Every structure is written in structure tokens, then in C-alpha cells.
Amino acid sequence: METKKPENINEYIGGFPNEVQEILEKIRDTIQKAAPDAKEKISYSMPAFEQKGIVVYFAAFKNHIGLYALPSGHEAFKEELSKYKTGKGSVQFPLNKPMPFDLITKIVKFRVKENLAKPKKK
């Protein structure tokens, strides 16, 4: 059975149960407020925000929300992320615990600043 890949973030969020949709919408809103000039897109079948490169990805799973701020975003907030399950460029926020929206805001702002500091490509 082939699952249809979402074409936009609304379609992605719409594929989840209502309580997960609410969390995903709040995460999306949090990212939009922290990176108002970033453009939404679907990349690797996940919602992503792009501003001079990818700022962050996020995705819902059975028991958690994954946030992917690439290794630099996670390295910079290693201490604050230490209470969550993390990978090299990922963190898992459990669905049965409050989402750390303030931390997400800080990570997104850090990633935007980092992307804007990149030298322009020739």
C-alpha cells in the first residue's frame, strides 16, 4: 500500500488525529513567529521552513514530535535538550508532556541567525 506524500504543510497536519493536529499547528505557529521571513515547504515528506537554507524540519510520530534543527541547532542548546531523547540533528518531544515552545522559538531564532550569516553563494 502506497501512502500519498503531502504536498504542503496543511495536508501534512491534516493527516493526523485532532489532538496531534493542534500540537503541530502550535509548533508551526511558533516557528512562523520566530522566523517570519522563512518559507514553508515539504522536504523529505516533512514540514520544513527555509530561509537561506533549511531552518528546521518537524514531524509527528506515534509518541513524539521530532524537531530537526540540523546538528548546529542541537549543539547550541545541548543543555536544554538534555532531558529529551536526541540524535545528531534531532530531538524527540514526547506527546504526553508539554511542548517546549519557548525552547523551539530559541532554536529557530538561532538557526535563522546562523543561516543569514552564511556567505552568499557566487
Backbone as JSON Lines, residues from 0, in Angstrom:
{"i":0,"aa":"M","n":[0.84,-1.19,0.0],"ca":[0.0,0.0,0.0],"c":[0.89,1.25,0.0]}
{"i":1,"aa":"E","n":[0.62,2.15,-0.9],"ca":[1.41,3.36,-1.02],"c":[0.7,4.52,-0.34]}
{"i":2,"aa":"T","n":[1.41,5.23,0.53],"ca":[0.82,6.4,1.17],"c":[1.15,7.63,0.35]}
{"i":3,"aa":"K","n":[0.17,8.52,0.24],"ca":[0.34,9.73,-0.54],"c":[1.22,10.71,0.22]}
{"i":4,"aa":"K","n":[2.21,11.26,-0.46],"ca":[3.08,12.25,0.18],"c":[2.35,13.59,0.22]}
{"i":5,"aa":"P","n":[2.44,14.28,1.35],"ca":[1.76,15.58,1.43],"c":[2.42,16.61,0.51]}
{"i":6,"aa":"E","n":[1.58,17.46,-0.08],"ca":[2.11,18.49,-0.98],"c":[2.39,19.8,-0.24]}
{"i":7,"aa":"N","n":[1.77,19.98,0.93],"ca":[2.01,21.18,1.7],"c":[1.8,20.88,3.19]}
{"i":8,"aa":"I","n":[2.09,21.85,4.03],"ca":[2.02,21.61,5.47],"c":[0.59,21.39,5.94]}
{"i":9,"aa":"N","n":[-0.37,22.08,5.34],"ca":[-1.77,21.86,5.73],"c":[-2.17,20.4,5.51]}
{"i":10,"aa":"E","n":[-1.77,19.86,4.36],"ca":[-2.07,18.46,4.04],"c":[-1.37,17.52,5.03]}
{"i":11,"aa":"Y","n":[-0.13,17.84,5.36],"ca":[0.62,17.02,6.32],"c":[-0.1,17.0,7.66]}
{"i":12,"aa":"I","n":[-0.41,18.16,8.2],"ca":[-1.05,18.26,9.51],"c":[-2.42,17.59,9.5]}
{"i":13,"aa":"G","n":[-3.15,17.75,8.39],"ca":[-4.48,17.17,8.27],"c":[-4.52,15.66,8.33]}
{"i":14,"aa":"G","n":[-3.39,15.02,8.17],"ca":[-3.33,13.55,8.19],"c":[-3.21,12.95,9.58]}
{"i":15,"aa":"F","n":[-3.27,13.77,10.62],"ca":[-3.11,13.28,12.0],"c":[-4.38,13.46,12.81]}
{"i":16,"aa":"P","n":[-4.51,12.73,13.92],"ca":[-5.67,12.92,14.8],"c":[-5.73,14.37,15.32]}
{"i":17,"aa":"N","n":[-6.94,14.82,15.68],"ca":[-7.15,16.22,16.08],"c":[-6.19,16.71,17.16]}
{"i":18,"aa":"E","n":[-5.95,15.89,18.19],"ca":[-5.09,16.37,19.29],"c":[-3.65,16.57,18.8]}
{"i":19,"aa":"V","n":[-3.2,15.75,17.87],"ca":[-1.85,15.92,17.31],"c":[-1.83,17.11,16.35]}
{"i":20,"aa":"Q","n":[-2.92,17.28,15.58],"ca":[-3.03,18.43,14.69],"c":[-2.88,19.74,15.46]}
{"i":21,"aa":"E","n":[-3.5,19.81,16.64],"ca":[-3.42,21.03,17.46],"c":[-1.97,21.32,17.84]}
{"i":22,"aa":"I","n":[-1.23,20.3,18.24],"ca":[0.18,20.48,18.62],"c":[1.0,20.9,17.4]}
{"i":23,"aa":"L","n":[0.77,20.23,16.28],"ca":[1.51,20.57,15.05],"c":[1.24,22.01,14.62]}
{"i":24,"aa":"E","n":[0.0,22.45,14.73],"ca":[-0.36,23.83,14.36],"c":[0.34,24.83,15.29]}
{"i":25,"aa":"K","n":[0.41,24.49,16.59],"ca":[1.09,25.38,17.53],"c":[2.59,25.44,17.25]}
{"i":26,"aa":"I","n":[3.18,24.31,16.88],"ca":[4.6,24.29,16.52],"c":[4.82,25.13,15.26]}
{"i":27,"aa":"R","n":[3.96,24.94,14.27],"ca":[4.05,25.71,13.03],"c":[3.96,27.2,13.32]}
{"i":28,"aa":"D","n":[3.0,27.58,14.16],"ca":[2.8,28.99,14.52],"c":[4.03,29.53,15.27]}
{"i":29,"aa":"T","n":[4.57,28.72,16.16],"ca":[5.76,29.11,16.93],"c":[6.94,29.37,15.98]}
{"i":30,"aa":"I","n":[7.12,28.48,15.01],"ca":[8.21,28.64,14.04],"c":[7.98,29.88,13.18]}
{"i":31,"aa":"Q","n":[6.73,30.08,12.72],"ca":[6.42,31.25,11.89],"c":[6.71,32.55,12.63]}
{"i":32,"aa":"K","n":[6.37,32.6,13.92],"ca":[6.62,33.82,14.7],"c":[8.12,34.04,14.92]}
{"i":33,"aa":"A","n":[8.87,32.96,15.1],"ca":[10.31,33.07,15.34],"c":[11.09,33.34,14.04]}
{"i":34,"aa":"A","n":[10.51,32.95,12.91],"ca":[11.17,33.11,11.61],"c":[10.15,33.63,10.59]}
{"i":35,"aa":"P","n":[9.7,34.88,10.78],"ca":[8.6,35.39,9.93],"c":[8.91,35.45,8.44]}
{"i":36,"aa":"D","n":[10.18,35.48,8.06],"ca":[10.53,35.54,6.65],"c":[10.82,34.17,6.03]}
{"i":37,"aa":"A","n":[10.77,33.13,6.85],"ca":[11.03,31.78,6.34],"c":[9.83,31.29,5.52]}
{"i":38,"aa":"K","n":[10.13,30.52,4.52],"ca":[9.1,29.95,3.64],"c":[8.83,28.51,4.04]}
{"i":39,"aa":"E","n":[7.56,28.16,4.02],"ca":[7.15,26.78,4.32],"c":[7.33,25.9,3.09]}
{"i":40,"aa":"K","n":[7.68,24.65,3.36],"ca":[7.75,23.68,2.27],"c":[7.68,22.28,2.86]}
{"i":41,"aa":"I","n":[7.52,21.31,2.01],"ca":[7.63,19.91,2.41],"c":[8.96,19.41,1.84]}
{"i":42,"aa":"S","n":[9.78,18.84,2.7],"ca":[11.07,18.3,2.28],"c":[11.27,17.0,3.04]}
{"i":43,"aa":"Y","n":[11.69,15.96,2.35],"ca":[11.81,14.63,2.96],"c":[10.46,14.2,3.57]}
{"i":44,"aa":"S","n":[9.36,14.6,2.95],"ca":[7.99,14.3,3.4],"c":[7.67,14.89,4.78]}
{"i":45,"aa":"M","n":[8.42,15.91,5.2],"ca":[8.18,16.57,6.48],"c":[7.99,18.07,6.25]}
{"i":46,"aa":"P","n":[7.24,18.72,7.14],"ca":[7.18,20.18,7.09],"c":[8.57,20.76,7.36]}
{"i":47,"aa":"A","n":[8.91,21.78,6.6],"ca":[10.21,22.43,6.76],"c":[10.03,23.93,6.57]}
{"i":48,"aa":"F","n":[10.93,24.67,7.18],"ca":[10.97,26.12,6.99],"c":[12.35,26.46,6.45]}
{"i":49,"aa":"E","n":[12.35,27.31,5.42],"ca":[13.57,27.61,4.7],"c":[13.79,29.12,4.64]}
{"i":50,"aa":"Q","n":[14.99,29.52,4.98],"ca":[15.41,30.91,4.84],"c":[16.92,30.89,4.67]}
{"i":51,"aa":"K","n":[17.36,31.07,3.44],"ca":[18.78,30.91,3.09],"c":[19.27,29.53,3.5]}
{"i":52,"aa":"G","n":[18.46,28.54,3.21],"ca":[18.73,27.16,3.61],"c":[17.67,26.72,4.61]}
{"i":53,"aa":"I","n":[17.67,25.44,4.93],"ca":[16.68,24.91,5.87],"c":[16.96,25.48,7.26]}
{"i":54,"aa":"V","n":[15.9,25.96,7.9],"ca":[15.98,26.42,9.29],"c":[15.71,25.22,10.19]}
{"i":55,"aa":"V","n":[14.52,24.64,10.05],"ca":[14.15,23.44,10.81],"c":[13.14,22.62,10.03]}
{"i":56,"aa":"Y","n":[13.1,21.34,10.39],"ca":[12.04,20.42,9.97],"c":[11.31,20.02,11.24]}
{"i":57,"aa":"F","n":[10.06,19.57,11.1],"ca":[9.39,18.93,12.23],"c":[8.48,17.84,11.7]}
{"i":58,"aa":"A","n":[8.17,16.86,12.54],"ca":[7.35,15.74,12.1],"c":[6.69,15.09,13.31]}
{"i":59,"aa":"A","n":[5.52,14.52,13.07],"ca":[4.8,13.82,14.14],"c":[4.99,12.32,13.98]}
{"i":60,"aa":"F","n":[5.11,11.66,15.12],"ca":[5.22,10.21,15.18],"c":[4.24,9.7,16.22]}
{"i":61,"aa":"K","n":[4.19,8.4,16.41],"ca":[3.2,7.81,17.31],"c":[3.26,8.41,18.72]}
{"i":62,"aa":"N","n":[4.46,8.58,19.27],"ca":[4.59,9.02,20.66],"c":[5.33,10.34,20.85]}
{"i":63,"aa":"H","n":[5.77,10.96,19.76],"ca":[6.54,12.19,19.91],"c":[6.46,13.07,18.67]}
{"i":64,"aa":"I","n":[6.94,14.3,18.87],"ca":[7.15,15.22,17.76],"c":[8.66,15.31,17.58]}
{"i":65,"aa":"G","n":[9.12,15.13,16.36],"ca":[10.54,15.26,16.07],"c":[10.82,16.67,15.57]}
{"i":66,"aa":"L","n":[11.86,17.27,16.1],"ca":[12.31,18.57,15.61],"c":[13.73,18.38,15.12]}
{"i":67,"aa":"Y","n":[13.99,18.86,13.91],"ca":[15.28,18.66,13.26],"c":[15.86,20.02,12.93]}
{"i":68,"aa":"A","n":[16.78,20.47,13.77],"ca":[17.41,21.78,13.58],"c":[18.85,21.62,13.13]}
{"i":69,"aa":"L","n":[19.13,20.49,12.47],"ca":[20.46,20.18,12.0],"c":[21.43,20.14,13.18]}
{"i":70,"aa":"P","n":[22.58,19.58,13.03],"ca":[23.45,19.42,14.21],"c":[23.75,20.71,14.96]}
{"i":71,"aa":"S","n":[23.93,21.82,14.24],"ca":[24.32,23.07,14.93],"c":[23.24,23.57,15.88]}
{"i":72,"aa":"G","n":[21.99,23.48,15.49],"ca":[20.9,23.93,16.35],"c":[20.78,23.11,17.61]}
{"i":73,"aa":"H","n":[21.09,21.84,17.51],"ca":[21.01,20.98,18.69],"c":[22.25,21.14,19.57]}
{"i":74,"aa":"E","n":[23.38,21.33,18.94],"ca":[24.63,21.51,19.69],"c":[24.54,22.77,20.55]}
{"i":75,"aa":"A","n":[23.99,23.84,19.99],"ca":[23.91,25.12,20.7],"c":[22.99,25.06,21.92]}
{"i":76,"aa":"F","n":[22.04,24.14,21.93],"ca":[21.07,24.04,23.03],"c":[21.17,22.68,23.72]}
{"i":77,"aa":"K","n":[22.36,22.1,23.68],"ca":[22.6,20.76,24.21],"c":[22.08,20.61,25.64]}
{"i":78,"aa":"E","n":[22.38,21.59,26.48],"ca":[21.97,21.51,27.88],"c":[20.44,21.49,28.04]}
{"i":79,"aa":"E","n":[19.76,22.42,27.35],"ca":[18.3,22.49,27.45],"c":[17.62,21.27,26.83]}
{"i":80,"aa":"L","n":[18.28,20.66,25.85],"ca":[17.71,19.49,25.18],"c":[18.07,18.18,25.89]}
{"i":81,"aa":"S","n":[18.92,18.25,26.91],"ca":[19.43,17.03,27.55],"c":[18.35,16.18,28.2]}
{"i":82,"aa":"K","n":[17.2,16.76,28.53],"ca":[16.14,15.95,29.15],"c":[15.27,15.23,28.12]}
{"i":83,"aa":"Y","n":[15.59,15.42,26.83],"ca":[14.84,14.76,25.76],"c":[15.74,13.75,25.05]}
{"i":84,"aa":"K","n":[15.1,12.82,24.35],"ca":[15.85,11.88,23.53],"c":[16.35,12.64,22.3]}
{"i":85,"aa":"T","n":[17.65,12.58,22.06],"ca":[18.21,13.33,20.94],"c":[19.07,12.43,20.06]}
{"i":86,"aa":"G","n":[19.26,12.9,18.84],"ca":[20.19,12.28,17.9],"c":[21.14,13.38,17.45]}
{"i":87,"aa":"K","n":[21.93,13.12,16.43],"ca":[22.91,14.11,15.97],"c":[22.24,15.43,15.57]}
{"i":88,"aa":"G","n":[21.14,15.35,14.89],"ca":[20.45,16.57,14.45],"c":[18.97,16.53,14.74]}
{"i":89,"aa":"S","n":[18.59,15.76,15.76],"ca":[17.16,15.61,16.04],"c":[16.9,15.6,17.53]}
{"i":90,"aa":"V","n":[15.66,15.92,17.87],"ca":[15.21,15.81,19.26],"c":[13.77,15.32,19.22]}
{"i":91,"aa":"Q","n":[13.42,14.52,20.22],"ca":[12.05,13.99,20.32],"c":[11.36,14.62,21.53]}
{"i":92,"aa":"F","n":[10.25,15.31,21.26],"ca":[9.43,15.88,22.32],"c":[8.24,14.95,22.51]}
{"i":93,"aa":"P","n":[8.13,14.28,23.66],"ca":[7.04,13.33,23.88],"c":[5.67,14.01,23.8]}
{"i":94,"aa":"L","n":[4.72,13.32,23.18],"ca":[3.37,13.86,23.04],"c":[2.63,13.92,24.39]}
{"i":95,"aa":"N","n":[3.06,13.13,25.36],"ca":[2.37,13.1,26.65],"c":[2.95,14.11,27.65]}
{"i":96,"aa":"K","n":[3.82,15.0,27.16],"ca":[4.41,16.05,28.01],"c":[4.17,17.4,27.32]}
{"i":97,"aa":"P","n":[4.21,18.49,28.08],"ca":[4.03,19.82,27.45],"c":[5.14,20.09,26.42]}
{"i":98,"aa":"M","n":[4.76,20.67,25.31],"ca":[5.74,21.03,24.28],"c":[6.54,22.24,24.75]}
{"i":99,"aa":"P","n":[7.86,22.23,24.56],"ca":[8.69,23.36,24.99],"c":[8.73,24.47,23.92]}
{"i":100,"aa":"F","n":[7.61,25.18,23.76],"ca":[7.51,26.18,22.7],"c":[8.56,27.29,22.83]}
{"i":101,"aa":"D","n":[8.9,27.68,24.06],"ca":[9.94,28.72,24.24],"c":[11.28,28.22,23.72]}
{"i":102,"aa":"L","n":[11.59,26.97,23.98],"ca":[12.85,26.39,23.51],"c":[12.84,26.29,21.99]}
{"i":103,"aa":"I","n":[11.72,25.88,21.41],"ca":[11.6,25.81,19.95],"c":[11.85,27.19,19.35]}
{"i":104,"aa":"T","n":[11.28,28.22,19.96],"ca":[11.48,29.6,19.49],"c":[12.97,29.96,19.5]}
{"i":105,"aa":"K","n":[13.65,29.65,20.59],"ca":[15.08,29.98,20.7],"c":[15.91,29.24,19.65]}
{"i":106,"aa":"I","n":[15.59,27.97,19.44],"ca":[16.32,27.18,18.45],"c":[16.1,27.75,17.05]}
{"i":107,"aa":"V","n":[14.86,28.07,16.72],"ca":[14.54,28.6,15.38],"c":[15.24,29.94,15.16]}
{"i":108,"aa":"K","n":[15.19,30.82,16.15],"ca":[15.86,32.12,16.0],"c":[17.37,31.94,15.82]}
{"i":109,"aa":"F","n":[17.95,31.0,16.55],"ca":[19.37,30.69,16.41],"c":[19.68,30.23,14.99]}
{"i":110,"aa":"R","n":[18.85,29.31,14.47],"ca":[19.08,28.76,13.12],"c":[18.91,29.83,12.04]}
{"i":111,"aa":"V","n":[17.94,30.74,12.2],"ca":[17.76,31.82,11.21],"c":[19.02,32.7,11.21]}
{"i":112,"aa":"K","n":[19.46,33.08,12.4],"ca":[20.66,33.92,12.52],"c":[21.86,33.23,11.87]}
{"i":113,"aa":"E","n":[21.99,31.94,12.13],"ca":[23.09,31.16,11.56],"c":[23.0,31.14,10.02]}
{"i":114,"aa":"N","n":[21.8,30.89,9.49],"ca":[21.63,30.85,8.04],"c":[21.91,32.22,7.4]}
{"i":115,"aa":"L","n":[21.44,33.28,8.05],"ca":[21.65,34.62,7.48],"c":[23.13,35.02,7.5]}
{"i":116,"aa":"A","n":[23.89,34.43,8.39],"ca":[25.32,34.75,8.49],"c":[26.16,34.0,7.45]}
{"i":117,"aa":"K","n":[25.53,33.04,6.76],"ca":[26.26,32.29,5.72],"c":[26.7,33.23,4.62]}
{"i":118,"aa":"P","n":[27.89,33.04,4.08],"ca":[28.3,33.88,2.95],"c":[27.41,33.6,1.74]}
{"i":119,"aa":"K","n":[27.21,34.63,0.93],"ca":[26.39,34.46,-0.26],"c":[27.1,33.56,-1.26]}
{"i":120,"aa":"K","n":[26.3,32.71,-1.91],"ca":[26.86,31.84,-2.94],"c":[27.1,32.66,-4.2]}
{"i":121,"aa":"K","n":[28.19,32.34,-4.88],"ca":[28.52,33.08,-6.13],"c":[27.71,32.57,-7.28]}
